[in-house]
Coordinates of C-alpha atoms and ligand atoms in Angstrom, one line a residue:
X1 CA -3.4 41.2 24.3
X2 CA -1.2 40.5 21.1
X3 CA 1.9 42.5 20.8
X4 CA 2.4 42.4 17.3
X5 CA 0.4 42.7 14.3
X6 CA 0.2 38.5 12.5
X7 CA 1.6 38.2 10.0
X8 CA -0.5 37.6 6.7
X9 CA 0.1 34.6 4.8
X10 CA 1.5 34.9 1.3
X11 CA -0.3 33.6 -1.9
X12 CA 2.5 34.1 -4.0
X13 CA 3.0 30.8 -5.1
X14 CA 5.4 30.7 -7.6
X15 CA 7.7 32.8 -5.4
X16 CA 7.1 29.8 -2.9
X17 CA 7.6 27.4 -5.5
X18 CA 11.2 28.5 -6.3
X19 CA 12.4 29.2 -3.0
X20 CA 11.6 25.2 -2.6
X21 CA 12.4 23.5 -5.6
X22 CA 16.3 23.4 -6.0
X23 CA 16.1 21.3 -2.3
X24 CA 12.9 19.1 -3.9
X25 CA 14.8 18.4 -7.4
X26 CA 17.8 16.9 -5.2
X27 CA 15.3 14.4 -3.3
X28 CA 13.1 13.7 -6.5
X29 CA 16.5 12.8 -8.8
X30 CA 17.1 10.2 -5.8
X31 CA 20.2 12.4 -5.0
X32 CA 20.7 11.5 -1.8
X33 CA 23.3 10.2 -0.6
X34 CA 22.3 8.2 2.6
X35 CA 19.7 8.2 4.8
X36 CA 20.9 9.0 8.5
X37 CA 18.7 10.7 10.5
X38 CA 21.3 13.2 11.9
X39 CA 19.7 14.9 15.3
X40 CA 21.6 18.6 15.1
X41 CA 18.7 19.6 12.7
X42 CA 16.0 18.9 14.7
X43 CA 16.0 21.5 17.2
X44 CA 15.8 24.1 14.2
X45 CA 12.4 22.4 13.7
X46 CA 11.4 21.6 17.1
X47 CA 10.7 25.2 18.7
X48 CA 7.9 26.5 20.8
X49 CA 5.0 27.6 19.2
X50 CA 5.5 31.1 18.0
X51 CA 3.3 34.0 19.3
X52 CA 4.6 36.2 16.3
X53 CA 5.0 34.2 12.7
X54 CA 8.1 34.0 11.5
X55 CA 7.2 35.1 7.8
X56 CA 7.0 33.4 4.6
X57 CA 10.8 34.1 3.4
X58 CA 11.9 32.4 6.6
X59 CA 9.3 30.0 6.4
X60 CA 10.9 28.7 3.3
X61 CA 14.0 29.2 4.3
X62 CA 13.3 26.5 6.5
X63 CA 11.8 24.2 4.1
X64 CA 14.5 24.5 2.0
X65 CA 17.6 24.4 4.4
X66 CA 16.0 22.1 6.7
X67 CA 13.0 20.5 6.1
X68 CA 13.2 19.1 2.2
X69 CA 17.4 17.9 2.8
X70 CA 16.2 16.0 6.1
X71 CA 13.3 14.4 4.5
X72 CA 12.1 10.8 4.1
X73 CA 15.2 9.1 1.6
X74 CA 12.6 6.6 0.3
X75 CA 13.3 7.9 -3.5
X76 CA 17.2 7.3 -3.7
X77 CA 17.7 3.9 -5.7
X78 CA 19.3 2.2 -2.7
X79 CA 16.2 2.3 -0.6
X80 CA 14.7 -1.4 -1.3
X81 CA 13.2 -1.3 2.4
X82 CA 9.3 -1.5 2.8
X83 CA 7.1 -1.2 -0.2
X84 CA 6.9 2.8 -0.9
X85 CA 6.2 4.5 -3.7
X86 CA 8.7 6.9 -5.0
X87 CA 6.8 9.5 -7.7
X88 CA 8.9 11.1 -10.3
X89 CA 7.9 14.3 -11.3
X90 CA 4.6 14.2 -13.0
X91 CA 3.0 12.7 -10.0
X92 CA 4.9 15.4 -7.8
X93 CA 3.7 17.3 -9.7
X94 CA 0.2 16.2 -9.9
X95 CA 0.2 16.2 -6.0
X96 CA 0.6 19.9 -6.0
X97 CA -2.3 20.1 -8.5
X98 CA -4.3 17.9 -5.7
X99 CA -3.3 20.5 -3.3
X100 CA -4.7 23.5 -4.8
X101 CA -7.3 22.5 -6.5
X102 CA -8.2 18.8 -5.9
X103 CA -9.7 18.8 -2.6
X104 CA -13.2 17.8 -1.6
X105 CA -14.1 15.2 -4.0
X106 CA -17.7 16.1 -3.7
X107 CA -18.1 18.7 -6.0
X108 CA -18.3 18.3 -9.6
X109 CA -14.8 19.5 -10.7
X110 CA -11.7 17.5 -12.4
X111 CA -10.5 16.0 -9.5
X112 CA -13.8 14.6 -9.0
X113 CA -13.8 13.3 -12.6
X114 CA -10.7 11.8 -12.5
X115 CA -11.3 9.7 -9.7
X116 CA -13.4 7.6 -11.5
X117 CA -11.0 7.8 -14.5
X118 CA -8.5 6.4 -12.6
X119 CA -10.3 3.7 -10.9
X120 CA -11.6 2.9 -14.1
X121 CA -7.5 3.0 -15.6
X122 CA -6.5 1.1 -12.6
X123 CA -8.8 -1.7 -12.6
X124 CA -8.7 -2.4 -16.4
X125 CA -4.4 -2.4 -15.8
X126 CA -4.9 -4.9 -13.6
X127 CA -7.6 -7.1 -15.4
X128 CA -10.2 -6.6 -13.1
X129 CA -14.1 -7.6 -13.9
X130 CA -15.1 -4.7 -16.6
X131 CA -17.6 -1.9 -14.5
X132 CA -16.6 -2.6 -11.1
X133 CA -17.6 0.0 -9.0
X134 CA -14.4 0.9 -6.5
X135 CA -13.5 3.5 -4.0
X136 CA -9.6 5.5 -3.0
X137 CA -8.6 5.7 0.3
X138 CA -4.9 6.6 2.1
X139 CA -3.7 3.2 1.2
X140 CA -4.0 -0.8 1.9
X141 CA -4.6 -0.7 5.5
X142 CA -7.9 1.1 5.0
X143 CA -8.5 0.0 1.5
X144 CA -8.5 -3.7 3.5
X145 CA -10.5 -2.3 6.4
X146 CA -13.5 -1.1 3.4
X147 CA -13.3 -4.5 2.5
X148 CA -13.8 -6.8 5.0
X149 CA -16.4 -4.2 6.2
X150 CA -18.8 -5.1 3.3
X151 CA -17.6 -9.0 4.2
X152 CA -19.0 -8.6 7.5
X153 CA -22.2 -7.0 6.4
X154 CA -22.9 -9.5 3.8
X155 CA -21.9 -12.4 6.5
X156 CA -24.7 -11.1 8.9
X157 CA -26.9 -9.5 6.7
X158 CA -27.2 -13.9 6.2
X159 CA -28.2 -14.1 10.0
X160 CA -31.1 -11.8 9.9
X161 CA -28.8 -8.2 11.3
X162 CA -26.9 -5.5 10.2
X163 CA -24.1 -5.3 11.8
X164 CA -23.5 -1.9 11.2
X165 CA -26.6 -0.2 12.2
X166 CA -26.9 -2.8 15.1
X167 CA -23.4 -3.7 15.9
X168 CA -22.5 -7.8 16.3
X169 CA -24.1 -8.3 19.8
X170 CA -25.3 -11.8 20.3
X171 CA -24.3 -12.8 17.0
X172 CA -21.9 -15.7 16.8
X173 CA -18.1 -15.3 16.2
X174 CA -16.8 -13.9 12.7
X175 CA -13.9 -15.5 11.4
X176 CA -11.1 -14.1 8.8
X177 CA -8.9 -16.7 7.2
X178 CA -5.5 -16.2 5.2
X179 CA -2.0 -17.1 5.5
X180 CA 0.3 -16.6 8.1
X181 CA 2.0 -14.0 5.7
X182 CA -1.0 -11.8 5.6
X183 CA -0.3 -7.7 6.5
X184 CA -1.1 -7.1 9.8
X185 CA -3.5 -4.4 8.5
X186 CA -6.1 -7.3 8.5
X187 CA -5.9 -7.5 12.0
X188 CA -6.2 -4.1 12.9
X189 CA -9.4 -4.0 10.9
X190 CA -11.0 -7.1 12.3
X191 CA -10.5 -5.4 15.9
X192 CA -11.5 -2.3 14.0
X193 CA -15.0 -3.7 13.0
X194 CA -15.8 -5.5 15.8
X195 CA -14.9 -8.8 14.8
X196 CA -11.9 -8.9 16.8
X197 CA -8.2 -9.7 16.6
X198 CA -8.5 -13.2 16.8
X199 CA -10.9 -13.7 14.6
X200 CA -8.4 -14.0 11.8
X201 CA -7.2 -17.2 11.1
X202 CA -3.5 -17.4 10.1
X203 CA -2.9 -20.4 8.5
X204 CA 0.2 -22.5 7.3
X205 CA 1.8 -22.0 3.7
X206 CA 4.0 -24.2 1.3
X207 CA 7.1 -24.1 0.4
X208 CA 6.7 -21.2 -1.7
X209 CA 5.0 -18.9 1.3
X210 CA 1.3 -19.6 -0.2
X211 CA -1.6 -20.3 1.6
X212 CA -2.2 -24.1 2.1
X213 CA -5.6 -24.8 0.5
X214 CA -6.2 -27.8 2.1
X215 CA -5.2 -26.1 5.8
X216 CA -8.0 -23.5 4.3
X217 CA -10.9 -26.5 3.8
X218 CA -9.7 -27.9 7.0
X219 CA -10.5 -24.6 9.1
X220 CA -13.5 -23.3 7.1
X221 CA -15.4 -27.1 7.7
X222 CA -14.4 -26.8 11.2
X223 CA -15.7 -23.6 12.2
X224 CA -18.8 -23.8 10.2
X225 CA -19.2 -27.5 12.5
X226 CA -18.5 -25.4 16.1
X227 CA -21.1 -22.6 14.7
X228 CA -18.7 -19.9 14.1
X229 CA -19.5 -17.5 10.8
X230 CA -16.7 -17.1 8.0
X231 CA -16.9 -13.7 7.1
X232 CA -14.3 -13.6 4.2
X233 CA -11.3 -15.6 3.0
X234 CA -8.1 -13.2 2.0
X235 CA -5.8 -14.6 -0.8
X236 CA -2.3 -12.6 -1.4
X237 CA -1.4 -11.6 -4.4
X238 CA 2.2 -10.3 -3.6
X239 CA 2.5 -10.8 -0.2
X240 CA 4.7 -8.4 1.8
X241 CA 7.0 -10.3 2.9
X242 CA 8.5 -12.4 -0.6
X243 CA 5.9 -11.4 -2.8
X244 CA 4.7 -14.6 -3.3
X245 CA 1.4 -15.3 -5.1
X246 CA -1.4 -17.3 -3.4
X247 CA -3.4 -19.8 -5.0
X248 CA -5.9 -17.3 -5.9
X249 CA -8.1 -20.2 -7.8
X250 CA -8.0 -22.9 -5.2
X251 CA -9.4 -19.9 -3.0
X252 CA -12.0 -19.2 -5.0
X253 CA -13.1 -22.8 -5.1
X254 CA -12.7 -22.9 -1.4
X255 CA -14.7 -19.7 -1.1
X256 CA -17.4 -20.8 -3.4
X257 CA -17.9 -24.1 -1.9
X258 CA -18.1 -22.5 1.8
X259 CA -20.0 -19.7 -0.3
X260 CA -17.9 -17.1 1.4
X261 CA -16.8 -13.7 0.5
X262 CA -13.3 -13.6 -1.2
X263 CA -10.8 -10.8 -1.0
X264 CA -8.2 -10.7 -2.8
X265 CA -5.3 -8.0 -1.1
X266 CA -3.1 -6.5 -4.4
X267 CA -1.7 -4.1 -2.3
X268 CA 1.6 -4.2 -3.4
X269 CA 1.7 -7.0 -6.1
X270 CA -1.7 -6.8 -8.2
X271 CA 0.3 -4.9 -10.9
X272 CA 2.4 -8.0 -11.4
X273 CA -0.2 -9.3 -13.6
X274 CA 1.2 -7.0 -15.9
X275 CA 4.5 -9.2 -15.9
X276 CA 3.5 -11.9 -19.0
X277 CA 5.9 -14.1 -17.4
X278 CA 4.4 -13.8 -14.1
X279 CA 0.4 -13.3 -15.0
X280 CA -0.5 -16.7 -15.6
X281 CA 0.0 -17.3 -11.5
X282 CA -2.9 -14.8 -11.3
X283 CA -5.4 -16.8 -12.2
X284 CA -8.4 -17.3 -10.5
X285 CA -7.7 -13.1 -10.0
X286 CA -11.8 -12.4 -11.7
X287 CA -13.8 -14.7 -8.9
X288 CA -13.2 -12.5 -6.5
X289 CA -16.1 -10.3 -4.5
X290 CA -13.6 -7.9 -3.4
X291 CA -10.4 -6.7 -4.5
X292 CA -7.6 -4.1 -2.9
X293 CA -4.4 -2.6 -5.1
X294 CA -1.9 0.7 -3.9
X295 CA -1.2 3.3 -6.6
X296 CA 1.0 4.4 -3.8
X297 CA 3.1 1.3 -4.5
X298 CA 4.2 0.1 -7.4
X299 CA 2.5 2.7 -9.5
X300 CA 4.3 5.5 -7.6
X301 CA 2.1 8.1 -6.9
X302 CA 2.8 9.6 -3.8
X303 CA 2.0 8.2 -0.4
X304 CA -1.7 8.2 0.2
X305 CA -3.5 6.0 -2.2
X306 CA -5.1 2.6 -2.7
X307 CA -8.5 1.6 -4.3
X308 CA -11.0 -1.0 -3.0
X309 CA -13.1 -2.8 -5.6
X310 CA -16.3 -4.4 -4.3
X311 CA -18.5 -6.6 -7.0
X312 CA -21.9 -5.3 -4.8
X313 CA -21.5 -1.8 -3.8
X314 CA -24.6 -2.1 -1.9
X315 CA -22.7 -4.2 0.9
X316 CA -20.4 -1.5 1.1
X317 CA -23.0 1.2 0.8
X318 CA -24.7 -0.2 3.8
X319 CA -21.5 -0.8 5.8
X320 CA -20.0 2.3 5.5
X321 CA -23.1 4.9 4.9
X322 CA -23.4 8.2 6.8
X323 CA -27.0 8.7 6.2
X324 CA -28.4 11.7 4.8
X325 CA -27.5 14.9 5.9
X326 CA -28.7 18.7 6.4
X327 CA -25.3 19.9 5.2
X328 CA -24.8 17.6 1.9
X329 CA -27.9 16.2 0.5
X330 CA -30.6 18.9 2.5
X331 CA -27.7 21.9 1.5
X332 CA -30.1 23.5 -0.9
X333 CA -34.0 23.5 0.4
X334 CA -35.0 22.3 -3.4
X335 CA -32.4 19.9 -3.4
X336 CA -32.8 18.3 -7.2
X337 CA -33.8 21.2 -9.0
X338 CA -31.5 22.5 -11.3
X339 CA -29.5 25.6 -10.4
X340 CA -26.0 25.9 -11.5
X341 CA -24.3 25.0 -8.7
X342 CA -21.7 22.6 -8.6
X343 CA -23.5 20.9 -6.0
X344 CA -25.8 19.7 -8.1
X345 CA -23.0 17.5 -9.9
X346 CA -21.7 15.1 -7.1
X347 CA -20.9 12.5 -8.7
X348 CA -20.5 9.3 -7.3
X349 CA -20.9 9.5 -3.4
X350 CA -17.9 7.9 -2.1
X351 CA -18.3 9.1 1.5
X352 CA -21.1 6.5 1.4
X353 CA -18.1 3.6 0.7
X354 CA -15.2 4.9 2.7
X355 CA -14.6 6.4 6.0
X356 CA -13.7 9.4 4.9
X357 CA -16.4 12.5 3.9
X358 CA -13.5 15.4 2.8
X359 CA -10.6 13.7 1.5
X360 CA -8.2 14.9 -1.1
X361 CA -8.7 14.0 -4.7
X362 CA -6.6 11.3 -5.0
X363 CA -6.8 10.3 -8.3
X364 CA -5.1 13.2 -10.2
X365 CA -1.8 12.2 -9.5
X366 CA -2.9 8.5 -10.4
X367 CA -4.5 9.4 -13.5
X368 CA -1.7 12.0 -14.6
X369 CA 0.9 9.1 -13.6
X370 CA -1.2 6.6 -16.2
X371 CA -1.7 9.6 -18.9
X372 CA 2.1 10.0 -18.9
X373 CA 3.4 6.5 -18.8
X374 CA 0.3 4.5 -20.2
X375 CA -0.1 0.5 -19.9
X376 CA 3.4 0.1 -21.7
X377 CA 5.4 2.4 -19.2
X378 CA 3.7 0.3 -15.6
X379 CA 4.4 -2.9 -17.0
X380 CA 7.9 -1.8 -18.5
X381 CA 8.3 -0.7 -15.2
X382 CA 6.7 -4.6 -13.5
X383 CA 8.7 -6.4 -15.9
X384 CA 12.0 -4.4 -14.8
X385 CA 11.5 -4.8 -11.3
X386 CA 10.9 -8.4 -11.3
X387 CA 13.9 -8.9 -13.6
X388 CA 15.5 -6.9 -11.2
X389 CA 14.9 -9.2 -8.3
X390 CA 15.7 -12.4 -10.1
X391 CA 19.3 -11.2 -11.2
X392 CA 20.3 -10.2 -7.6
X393 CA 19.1 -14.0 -6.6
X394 CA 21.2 -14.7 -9.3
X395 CA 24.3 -13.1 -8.3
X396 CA 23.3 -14.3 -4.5
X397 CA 23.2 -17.6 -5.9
X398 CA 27.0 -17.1 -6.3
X399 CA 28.1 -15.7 -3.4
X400 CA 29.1 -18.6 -1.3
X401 CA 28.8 -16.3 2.1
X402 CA 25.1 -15.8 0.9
X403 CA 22.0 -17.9 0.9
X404 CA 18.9 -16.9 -1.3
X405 CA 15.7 -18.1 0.8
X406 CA 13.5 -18.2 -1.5
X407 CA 12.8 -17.8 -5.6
X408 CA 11.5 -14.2 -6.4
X409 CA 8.0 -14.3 -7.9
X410 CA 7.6 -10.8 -8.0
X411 CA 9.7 -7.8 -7.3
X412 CA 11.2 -9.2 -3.7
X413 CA 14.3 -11.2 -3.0
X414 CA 14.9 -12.2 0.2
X415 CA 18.7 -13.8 1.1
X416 CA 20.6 -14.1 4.4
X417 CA 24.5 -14.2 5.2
X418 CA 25.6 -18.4 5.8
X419 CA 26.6 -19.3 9.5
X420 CA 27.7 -22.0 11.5
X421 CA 23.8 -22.9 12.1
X422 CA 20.4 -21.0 11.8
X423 CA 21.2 -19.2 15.3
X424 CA 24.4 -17.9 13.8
X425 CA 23.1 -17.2 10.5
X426 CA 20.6 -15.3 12.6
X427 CA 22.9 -13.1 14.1
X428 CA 25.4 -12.6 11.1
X429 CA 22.2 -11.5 8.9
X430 CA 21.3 -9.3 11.8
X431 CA 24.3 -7.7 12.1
X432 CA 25.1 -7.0 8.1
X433 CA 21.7 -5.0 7.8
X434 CA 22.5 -3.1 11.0
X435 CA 25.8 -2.0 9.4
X436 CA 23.8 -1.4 6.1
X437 CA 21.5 0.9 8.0
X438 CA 24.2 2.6 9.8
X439 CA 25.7 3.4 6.5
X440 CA 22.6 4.2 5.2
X441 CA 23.5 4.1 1.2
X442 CA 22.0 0.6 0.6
X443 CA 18.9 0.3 2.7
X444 CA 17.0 -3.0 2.8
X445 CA 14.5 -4.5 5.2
X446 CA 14.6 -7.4 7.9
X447 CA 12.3 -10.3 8.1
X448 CA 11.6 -13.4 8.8
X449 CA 11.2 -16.5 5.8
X450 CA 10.3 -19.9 7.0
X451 CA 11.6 -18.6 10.2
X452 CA 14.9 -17.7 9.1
X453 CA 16.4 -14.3 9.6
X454 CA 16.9 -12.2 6.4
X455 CA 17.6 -9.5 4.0
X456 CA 14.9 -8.3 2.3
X457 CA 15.1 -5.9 -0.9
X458 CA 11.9 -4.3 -2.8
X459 CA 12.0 -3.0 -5.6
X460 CA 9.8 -0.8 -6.4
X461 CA 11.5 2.4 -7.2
X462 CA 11.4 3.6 -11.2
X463 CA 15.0 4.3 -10.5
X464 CA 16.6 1.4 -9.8
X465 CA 18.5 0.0 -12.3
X466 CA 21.0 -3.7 -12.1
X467 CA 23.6 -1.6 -11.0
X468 CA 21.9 -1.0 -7.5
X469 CA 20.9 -4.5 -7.2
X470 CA 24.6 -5.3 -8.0
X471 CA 25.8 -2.5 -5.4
X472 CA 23.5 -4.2 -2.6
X473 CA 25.3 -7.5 -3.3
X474 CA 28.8 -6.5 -2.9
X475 CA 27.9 -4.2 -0.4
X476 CA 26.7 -7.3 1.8
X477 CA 29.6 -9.2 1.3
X478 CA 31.6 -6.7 1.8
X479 CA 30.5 -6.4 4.9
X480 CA 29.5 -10.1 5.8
X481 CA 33.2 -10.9 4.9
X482 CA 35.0 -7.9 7.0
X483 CA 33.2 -9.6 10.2
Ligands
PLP1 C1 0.1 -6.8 0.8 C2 -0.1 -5.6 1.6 N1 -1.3 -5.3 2.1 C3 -1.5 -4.2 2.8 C4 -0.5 -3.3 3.1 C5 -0.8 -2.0 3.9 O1 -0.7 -0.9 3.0 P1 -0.5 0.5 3.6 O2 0.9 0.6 4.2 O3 -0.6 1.4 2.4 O4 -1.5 0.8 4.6 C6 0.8 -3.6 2.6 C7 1.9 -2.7 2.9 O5 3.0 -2.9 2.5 C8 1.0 -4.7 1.8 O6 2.2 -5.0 1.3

């Protein structure tokens, strides 16, 4: 038997709203002054489950003392780690919006609406094919997965079976093919859909970290010759590692000559086409059959969003369909007829082109992020971040104790600390970052370019500015040349 009376939640929102925003405004300004995960907090978070709520005052208490200050430091200016998008206010905002009154994209309200508004915005940003029909998801992994899902049906709808009603037995092996810097999301998926893990094909780059066309003919002819069934060919535009560009034309010839599927993963970089300097390595970008970009990137909504494009919806209608159902379509017994509910308005049915059926309506905070910066703000924004990475190769350039590994294309500079050899460059990179981390002010990544050990920094965030890439810099020497 209980032993109190619960406790009833409080709708007051804008009492909620206060108690939480002072703690939110210092994390949204990119207050923060480093981002060390300091363990005395946690046990005020990690409790049993109470039998008797605590109330809302304490509640947000919590979130206020605790919770907000302790959170995720991706929005100060010295994170340049992993590609994450760091939403100012309006898309903060917007997210809220999303949370009261955006979910369910079903129905026909605003949210629903401005889905397709900002599919439409997105793909005409990025120069995408006019009228392409496209679908959100939680970001690139999945947008990926959607992807190579209608790849695979179109590659064995070709063999006489569906592999998604059917499933790909006795069918002969897919294959995937890319560089070796493709995200590792691809893989997942392929052991996701059934093609397996190994199916993908990682092949060799240039110089410049972009998939070597001719290493693409060479694997294409030779698995068509042993029988095997290419079920889509992946060019990079912005790969994760340097951001480099692949040659998304010599793809498409490849593609078109094998008269396979293309994808083109824009997960981070597709908005560099924005960059006049940098859009002319795009080209090719149109021939495409399927196309993936992240508004949760380097548009800065927050985390949770990437689009799929697919030139045929129908392959991904029939890959990803949950057939008819008593509780959508059979919800009213004369479904059709007009009767003022909003059911009758639903829109496009994305649950028919995703894995998700309720899922949040992710395009507000995209839309509200394109209504309040328009075309001129995101490629303001491109422009600034690429300009941003060249100048810190520039100043690496001169830093004799440092070694720029490659030439930004877009956004990404990667650099490592000199040594006596690779092995010791190795371990001096290594051990810089770790003291970076430690400090926790400026906050790169690690990685790996032509199999040398190094620094990588993003950027990404609408708040950096020249001064952090210059901070980054001496901040690395500083501690490269106190070893
Ligand atoms: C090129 C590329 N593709 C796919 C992904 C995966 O995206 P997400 O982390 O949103 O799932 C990333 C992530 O950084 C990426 O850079």
């Amino acid at each position: 038997m209980p032993t109190t009376t619960p406790t009833v939640p409080s709708i007051d929102l804008p009492a909620a709203l206060a108690s939480v925003s002072p703690a939110l405004d210092e994390l949204a300004r990119g207050h923060w002054p480093s981002y060390r995960v300091h363990d005395d907090w946690r046990t005020e978070l990690d409790r049993a489950l109470p039998e008797a709520g605590a109330g809302a005052d304490e509640t947000l208490r919590v979130l206020a003392e605790t919770v907000a200050p302790h959170g995720a430091p991706f929005l100060a200016p010295g994170f340049s780690g992993w590609i994450v998008g760091a939403p100012t206010a309006v898309p903060i905002a917007a997210g809220l919006v999303t949370a009261v009154g955006g979910q369910q994209r079903y129905l026909g309200f605003s949210g629903n609406v401005l889905e397709e508004v900002a599919l439409r915005w997105v793909a005409d940003l990025c120069g995408l094919p006019s009228g392409l029909p496209g679908v959100l998801s939680s970001g690139g992994s999945v947008a990926n997965l959607l992807a190579l899902a209608a790849a695979r049906q179109r590659a064995y709808e070709r063999l006489g079976q569906d592999p998604s009603r059917e499933g790909l037995h006795a069918l002969p092996p897919g294959r995937v093919y890319a560089s070796e810097e493709l995200h590792h999301c691809f893989l997942k998926a392929a052991g996701a859909l059934g093609l397996g893990r190994s199916a993908v094909r990682l092949l060799p780059t240039d110089g410049r970290q972009r998939l070597d066309v001719g290493a693409l003919h060479r694997a294409l002819a030779a698995d068509v010759a042993a029988g095997e069934v290419p079920v889509a060919v992946v060019g990079i535009a912005g790969t994760t590692n340097t951001g480099a560009i692949d040659p998304l034309d010599g793809i498409a010839d490849a593609a078109t000559e094998y008269d396979v599927w293309y994808h083109i993963d824009g997960a981070y970089g597709l908005f560099g086409v924005l960059d006049p300097d940098v859009a002319p390595r795009f080209a090719g970008l149109s021939r495409a059959d399927s196309w993936v970009v992240d508004m949760h990137k380097w548009l800065a909504v927050p985390t949770g969003t990437g689009a799929t494009y697919v030139r045929d919806s129908a392959y991904l209608g029939r890959a990803l369909t949950q057939e008819p159902s008593d509780y959508i379509e059979g919800a009213f017994a004369n479904a059709g007829v007009p009767g003022g509910s909003p059911w009758d308005q639903i829109g496009t049915p994305y649950q028919e082109w995703s894995l998700e059926l309720s899922a949040a309506a992710r395009g507000i905070a995209v839309w509200a992020t394109l209504h309040e910066v328009g075309r001129d703000g995101v490629r303001q924004r491109v422009v600034g971040h690429n300009t941003l990475a060249q100048h810190l190769a520039e100043r690496i350039r001169h830093e004799p104790a440092l070694e720029l590994l490659h030439e930004p294309e877009l956004s990404v500079c990667c650099f490592r600390v000199r040594g006596n050899d690779d092995r010791d460059a190795d371990a001096r990179t290594d051990r810089v970052l770790r003291a970076l981390h430690s400090d926790g002010v400026h906050v790169p990544s690690g990685t790996r370019v032509g199999g040398r050990f190094a620094i990588r920094a993003c950027f990404v965030n609408p708040r950096q500015t020249t001064a952090d890439a210059d901070a980054l810099v001496d901040a690395v020497v500083s501690v490269a040349l106190s070893e």
